[in-house]
Amino acid sequence: MGYTDSFYERPADVVFEQYWCIRDQGREGCRDQNGDGVSGAEDEYRARISNWYAGKVDVTYGSVGLHAEDAIQVGRWQLNLGMRIDWDDYLGNLDVSPRISVLRDLFGDDRTTLIAGVNRYYGRSFFRYALNDAISGWRDSTQFNSDGSVRRVTNFGDRSGRSDLSTPYSDEWMLGWTQALGKVTAGLQFVNREGRDGVSRARLCLDPADSRCREYDYIYTNDGRSSTQSVGLSVTTSDPLRVGPTETTLALGLGYKDSTNNRQDDDGYDEQINVDLIYYDGQLTTVEDLPAWDYNVPFSTSLVARTIVPRWNVLWSNFLRLSRGGTIARDSGLDCDDDEVDYCEGSYDIYEDFDFDGLVTVDTRIEWGPEFMAEAGGYVRLEVKNLFDDTIDTNSSRLSDRRRITSGRLFWMEVGLHLPLP
């Protein structure tokens, strides 16, 4: 069970103004747009003004989850059957996700194991969506024509249609192998994951007869799709390294993944699905065939050290992660029918590759099990994610006015109980 009560405040109004060239898209810096022989402020006009208004709000979010599993052993075979049921008070959906895996002890010596499994995973936290809904009405936007007249005013109200949404989910199948090699255990795993029902924003034309859709509102759909194939290699020490009263185990992981996604970034609840053909890598293609539009890191390396101090019931875990920046395809701002473009024709947006920077992060976590809470499985946990506060820019759209960076330093404290069922 989970319950969150959050307070959000925007202490002052924020105003954003956007200026365009009066004649073209300004690829030469709005140079002498009005033909008077001088480049100046008169060559631009205010195209848009957006207001984000001050406000305060309290948002609550509740969720309930139930998980059950059983293992059946028959000779060298082991069948694991699991089921998870989730409900939250935001979407109001009851989600049932099965988990099934089969293990085979290949030679009967517990040294070589083959694993296969199929699973479904539902999205489990929609708190940020609930918060976005609560504050979405605190803004408006006005677009202007080049002569200063108002072209369109957009007022953003409470988000509608969300209660009819399905919960986003991923179906996966996996194949794995583990091998005991002296004092270490190696593992190799392949996972194929297909994401469905991702929440995305779609434009609803208020006048169906207007082919340009100049007056519109937004609705939310389950049109998001993604596909990911990943391979992971892990090496874990079988026997702990003992130094004084401590016992330490190490785990090294190497990973590669390849992803495609039809959303512009990971904030799918705020972005639109692009259904048009675009020009990329010398050909016309659909967005589903582009590299994933998130911080798509293909190569990753991790080192995990877990140190136990049995005398004090303390577990200290440290996680070092190295991610090689991936490549995405993003809008270049050019179209095939632009004068400076001679390699394609038609009114198609041109997309180009963009490389993200690499990132190194360190997480640390200390967990203590007090003696007076031992019977109830009680613990106190303090965690610091991204200990050194290293971040990189992950903006996946060069045309976006919103800056996105990876998560900075985060402190987390948790007190919990592990209560066994009778």
XYZ file of C-alpha atoms in Angstrom:
422
model
C 0.000 0.000 0.000
C 1.174 3.502 -0.731
C -0.098 6.977 0.049
C 1.483 10.271 -0.984
C 0.446 13.754 0.090
C 2.379 16.432 -1.779
C 2.397 20.212 -1.697
C 3.362 22.253 -4.770
C 3.763 26.022 -5.030
C 4.715 28.364 -7.848
C 5.502 31.546 -5.897
C 5.369 34.046 -8.778
C 4.081 34.407 -12.323
C 6.428 33.389 -15.139
C 6.193 34.987 -18.592
C 7.812 33.610 -21.742
C 7.908 35.624 -24.985
C 8.923 34.216 -28.360
C 9.909 36.385 -31.336
C 9.957 35.373 -35.006
C 11.278 36.986 -38.156
C 8.554 38.883 -40.004
C 9.312 37.264 -43.371
C 11.020 33.871 -43.046
C 12.256 31.417 -40.419
C 15.370 33.420 -39.620
C 18.109 31.082 -40.739
C 20.238 34.177 -41.414
C 19.346 35.836 -38.107
C 16.327 37.886 -39.295
C 18.638 39.985 -41.492
C 16.764 42.961 -43.045
C 13.384 41.260 -43.099
C 11.403 44.396 -43.995
C 13.645 45.516 -46.865
C 14.689 48.879 -45.428
C 18.386 48.029 -45.737
C 18.926 47.901 -41.966
C 18.771 44.910 -39.625
C 17.016 45.833 -36.396
C 14.155 45.181 -34.009
C 11.653 45.992 -36.764
C 12.657 42.770 -38.531
C 11.067 40.681 -35.764
C 7.653 40.446 -34.193
C 6.330 38.921 -30.992
C 4.824 35.626 -32.139
C 3.817 34.137 -28.807
C 3.471 35.036 -25.155
C 2.929 32.293 -22.577
C 1.975 32.867 -18.954
C 2.519 30.434 -16.089
C 0.593 31.794 -13.123
C 1.437 31.553 -9.431
C -0.506 29.074 -7.324
C -0.556 26.485 -4.560
C -2.013 22.995 -4.528
C -2.117 19.859 -2.368
C -2.183 16.567 -4.262
C -2.795 13.111 -2.803
C -2.160 9.787 -4.495
C -2.934 6.300 -3.217
C -2.079 2.835 -4.531
C -2.523 -0.782 -3.452
C -0.514 -3.780 -4.643
C -0.712 -7.502 -3.908
C 1.899 -10.031 -4.984
C 1.880 -13.815 -4.655
C 4.311 -16.422 -5.953
C 5.090 -20.113 -5.663
C 7.937 -22.378 -6.765
C 7.393 -25.968 -7.925
C 10.432 -28.279 -8.013
C 10.377 -31.450 -10.134
C 13.766 -33.102 -10.497
C 16.104 -30.683 -12.247
C 13.213 -28.444 -13.278
C 11.835 -25.520 -11.292
C 8.649 -23.674 -12.230
C 8.052 -20.238 -10.701
C 4.504 -18.889 -10.855
C 3.701 -15.354 -9.776
C 0.866 -12.860 -9.950
C 0.716 -9.157 -9.112
C -2.468 -7.101 -8.741
C -2.319 -3.288 -8.598
C -4.820 -0.459 -8.220
C -4.408 3.294 -7.832
C -6.924 6.060 -7.222
C -5.799 8.153 -10.196
C -6.519 5.927 -13.199
C -8.756 3.624 -11.180
C -7.720 0.517 -13.132
C -7.313 -2.958 -11.648
C -4.203 -4.391 -13.312
C -3.293 -8.082 -13.186
C 0.202 -9.055 -14.300
C 1.382 -12.687 -14.480
C 5.018 -13.686 -13.931
C 6.194 -17.121 -15.128
C 9.716 -18.540 -15.324
C 11.236 -21.996 -15.831
C 14.710 -23.025 -14.611
C 16.654 -26.126 -15.641
C 19.663 -27.380 -13.663
C 21.425 -28.660 -16.746
C 23.797 -31.189 -15.157
C 22.250 -31.633 -11.725
C 25.186 -30.020 -9.888
C 23.697 -26.525 -9.317
C 26.472 -25.015 -11.419
C 24.841 -24.541 -14.829
C 21.285 -23.202 -15.058
C 19.154 -22.244 -18.041
C 16.283 -19.797 -17.502
C 13.277 -18.778 -19.619
C 10.411 -16.531 -18.634
C 7.467 -14.403 -19.729
C 6.228 -11.441 -17.707
C 3.944 -8.447 -17.823
C 4.770 -5.217 -16.001
C 2.331 -2.339 -15.527
C 3.297 1.237 -14.831
C 3.022 1.636 -11.076
C 3.379 5.339 -10.279
C 1.222 8.043 -11.816
C 1.747 10.668 -9.165
C 3.465 13.117 -11.502
C 0.468 12.864 -13.858
C -1.881 13.708 -11.001
C 0.278 16.730 -10.179
C 0.457 17.804 -13.830
C -3.329 17.656 -14.049
C -3.691 19.811 -10.950
C -1.456 22.607 -12.258
C -2.154 22.412 -16.009
C -4.810 25.126 -15.776
C -2.340 27.654 -14.355
C -1.261 28.850 -17.787
C -2.406 30.353 -21.067
C -0.805 31.163 -24.397
C -1.473 33.858 -27.006
C -0.193 33.702 -30.591
C 0.139 36.831 -32.734
C 0.271 37.542 -36.452
C 3.161 39.548 -37.879
C 0.994 42.699 -37.873
C 0.459 42.395 -34.103
C -3.113 41.112 -34.256
C -4.092 38.149 -32.113
C -4.086 34.884 -33.990
C -5.197 32.494 -31.262
C -5.609 32.370 -27.495
C -5.245 29.007 -25.765
C -6.456 28.491 -22.215
C -5.297 25.311 -20.510
C -7.889 23.851 -18.187
C -8.067 20.656 -16.180
C -7.024 17.664 -18.235
C -9.947 15.631 -19.468
C -10.209 12.036 -20.592
C -7.585 10.683 -18.215
C -10.087 8.570 -16.274
C -10.722 6.539 -19.447
C -7.072 5.677 -19.964
C -5.646 2.190 -19.727
C -2.557 1.600 -17.616
C 0.642 1.493 -19.714
C 2.290 -1.928 -19.664
C 5.189 -3.928 -21.052
C 5.199 -7.566 -22.099
C 8.564 -9.281 -22.070
C 10.143 -12.629 -22.675
C 13.654 -13.540 -21.614
C 16.287 -16.247 -21.960
C 19.161 -16.579 -19.509
C 22.076 -18.706 -18.430
C 24.109 -18.785 -15.208
C 27.381 -20.614 -14.646
C 29.385 -21.142 -11.465
C 33.080 -20.599 -12.205
C 35.211 -21.151 -9.126
C 34.621 -18.247 -6.754
C 32.425 -16.266 -9.155
C 29.081 -16.802 -10.862
C 28.585 -15.530 -14.413
C 25.254 -14.830 -16.047
C 24.075 -13.935 -19.543
C 20.552 -12.711 -20.272
C 18.569 -11.565 -23.312
C 15.308 -9.645 -22.845
C 12.749 -8.557 -25.433
C 10.274 -5.980 -24.108
C 7.289 -4.516 -25.971
C 5.660 -1.461 -24.400
C 2.012 -0.710 -25.106
C -0.661 1.826 -24.106
C 1.846 4.583 -23.376
C 0.012 7.772 -22.386
C 0.402 10.516 -24.990
C -1.220 13.781 -25.963
C -3.258 14.170 -29.172
C -4.741 17.278 -30.773
C -8.550 17.341 -31.107
C -9.803 19.818 -33.724
C -12.791 21.786 -32.448
C -13.940 22.456 -36.025
C -13.827 19.192 -38.043
C -14.230 21.197 -41.272
C -11.006 23.153 -40.654
C -8.254 21.155 -42.351
C -5.585 23.369 -40.716
C -6.988 22.698 -37.218
C -6.510 26.296 -36.074
C -8.801 25.837 -33.069
C -8.057 22.775 -30.984
C -7.950 21.190 -27.574
C -5.921 18.280 -26.243
C -7.036 14.808 -25.268
C -4.962 11.951 -23.908
C -4.661 8.582 -25.567
C -2.926 5.240 -25.141
C -1.109 5.498 -28.479
C 2.421 5.224 -27.085
C 4.444 2.248 -28.339
C 7.995 1.107 -27.649
C 10.231 -1.863 -28.310
C 13.479 -2.758 -26.535
C 15.953 -5.598 -26.944
C 18.718 -5.862 -24.368
C 21.630 -8.144 -23.547
C 23.292 -8.230 -20.141
C 26.395 -9.973 -18.789
C 27.017 -10.173 -15.039
C 29.824 -11.550 -12.873
C 29.237 -11.899 -9.109
C 31.566 -13.124 -6.392
C 30.248 -16.309 -4.765
C 32.211 -16.042 -1.516
C 32.327 -12.738 0.382
C 35.566 -10.916 1.073
C 35.988 -10.793 4.863
C 37.791 -7.839 6.436
C 37.422 -7.538 10.204
C 33.712 -7.757 11.090
C 32.628 -7.039 7.482
C 31.675 -9.291 4.553
C 31.714 -7.788 1.043
C 30.430 -9.158 -2.267
C 31.069 -7.561 -5.665
C 29.048 -7.660 -8.882
C 30.092 -6.387 -12.310
C 27.526 -5.839 -15.046
C 27.799 -5.004 -18.757
C 24.732 -4.159 -20.798
C 23.587 -3.214 -24.286
C 20.110 -2.229 -25.444
C 18.444 -1.151 -28.661
C 15.182 0.797 -28.408
C 12.561 2.342 -30.664
C 9.769 4.602 -29.472
C 7.075 6.718 -31.132
C 7.188 9.498 -28.537
C 9.409 12.586 -28.645
C 10.726 12.038 -25.114
C 10.060 10.304 -21.824
C 7.451 12.901 -20.807
C 4.906 11.142 -22.965
C 1.978 12.524 -21.014
C 2.908 15.989 -22.291
C 3.934 15.163 -25.838
C 2.189 14.341 -29.092
C 2.521 11.295 -31.302
C 3.929 12.222 -34.694
C 2.142 10.190 -37.364
C 3.623 11.889 -40.456
C 6.431 10.584 -42.611
C 9.788 12.250 -42.011
C 13.115 12.281 -43.877
C 15.944 10.541 -42.019
C 19.146 8.782 -43.033
C 18.541 9.245 -46.761
C 14.959 7.996 -46.894
C 11.377 8.631 -45.858
C 10.412 6.716 -42.746
C 7.977 6.731 -39.836
C 8.842 7.794 -36.312
C 8.470 4.225 -35.039
C 11.619 3.294 -36.987
C 13.781 6.021 -35.433
C 16.129 5.503 -32.481
C 14.194 5.863 -29.216
C 13.438 9.500 -28.364
C 14.540 9.211 -24.760
C 17.980 9.252 -23.147
C 18.713 6.113 -25.156
C 21.920 4.725 -23.614
C 23.016 1.661 -25.603
C 26.062 0.666 -23.527
C 26.205 0.630 -19.733
C 28.584 -0.675 -17.085
C 27.869 -1.105 -13.396
C 29.844 -2.147 -10.329
C 27.996 -3.002 -7.127
C 29.618 -3.542 -3.726
C 27.524 -4.829 -0.812
C 29.109 -4.858 2.635
C 27.422 -6.587 5.579
C 28.324 -6.003 9.221
C 26.457 -8.917 10.892
C 27.328 -7.771 14.413
C 25.419 -4.501 13.913
C 22.783 -5.705 11.400
C 24.047 -3.138 8.885
C 24.104 -3.448 5.083
C 26.049 -0.823 3.100
C 25.589 -0.899 -0.682
C 27.399 1.214 -3.280
C 26.526 1.415 -6.975
C 28.842 2.793 -9.665
C 27.241 3.212 -13.109
C 28.920 4.291 -16.331
C 26.653 5.056 -19.276
C 27.892 5.756 -22.772
C 25.708 8.457 -24.325
C 23.383 7.175 -27.012
C 22.195 8.559 -30.330
C 18.725 9.870 -31.106
C 17.132 11.361 -34.206
C 15.690 14.837 -33.715
C 14.148 17.565 -35.856
C 16.856 19.621 -37.595
C 14.507 22.558 -38.194
C 14.792 22.066 -41.968
C 12.193 20.789 -44.435
C 12.752 19.049 -47.753
C 11.156 21.985 -49.607
C 13.550 24.594 -48.119
C 15.736 26.442 -50.635
C 19.016 25.260 -49.082
C 17.984 21.583 -49.227
C 18.748 19.782 -52.494
C 18.730 16.127 -51.433
C 14.991 15.543 -50.890
C 11.661 16.921 -52.084
C 8.279 17.501 -50.491
C 7.047 19.041 -47.249
C 8.803 16.544 -44.962
C 10.620 17.413 -41.748
C 14.303 16.473 -41.850
C 15.670 14.617 -38.825
C 19.340 14.268 -37.937
C 21.406 12.240 -35.462
C 22.303 13.766 -32.119
C 24.713 12.199 -29.616
C 24.211 12.439 -25.853
C 27.158 12.793 -23.493
C 28.253 9.905 -21.287
C 27.449 9.896 -17.579
C 29.026 8.441 -14.425
C 26.916 8.228 -11.255
C 27.477 6.836 -7.758
C 24.620 5.789 -5.457
C 25.068 4.749 -1.831
C 22.607 3.124 0.564
C 22.850 2.149 4.244
C 20.265 -0.145 5.838
C 20.066 -0.950 9.545
C 17.906 -3.582 11.208
C 17.459 -2.606 14.887
C 17.265 -5.452 17.389
C 14.001 -4.191 18.850
C 12.378 -4.453 15.375
C 13.856 -7.839 14.482
C 10.694 -9.914 14.997
C 8.744 -7.659 12.633
C 11.548 -7.475 10.077
C 11.935 -3.751 10.696
C 14.583 -1.636 9.026
C 15.757 1.946 8.610
C 17.243 2.880 5.228
C 19.087 6.009 4.112
C 19.879 6.361 0.423
C 21.682 9.002 -1.606
C 21.270 8.737 -5.370
C 23.802 10.464 -7.628
C 26.104 11.194 -4.713
C 28.311 13.641 -6.652
C 25.371 15.407 -8.351
C 26.628 14.817 -11.916
C 24.067 15.587 -14.637
C 23.899 15.965 -18.408
C 21.462 17.628 -20.808
C 19.029 15.088 -22.320
C 16.796 17.412 -24.329
C 15.608 15.257 -27.210
C 14.116 18.108 -29.258
C 16.190 21.064 -30.482
C 12.927 22.968 -31.018
C 11.720 22.590 -27.429
C 11.768 25.539 -25.027
C 12.035 23.201 -22.030
C 15.413 22.095 -20.712
C 15.744 18.499 -19.543
C 18.603 17.094 -17.504
C 19.198 13.790 -15.777
C 18.242 13.553 -12.128
C 20.602 15.256 -9.689
C 21.405 14.316 -6.105
C 18.453 12.787 -4.265
C 18.176 11.909 -0.565
C 15.753 9.185 0.491
C 14.942 7.912 3.965
C 12.687 4.918 4.546
C 11.408 3.053 7.591
C 9.643 -0.236 6.930
C 8.511 -3.645 8.129
C 8.628 -7.052 6.453
C 5.561 -8.803 7.837
C 5.343 -12.508 6.923
C 1.907 -13.894 6.138
C 0.639 -16.598 8.545
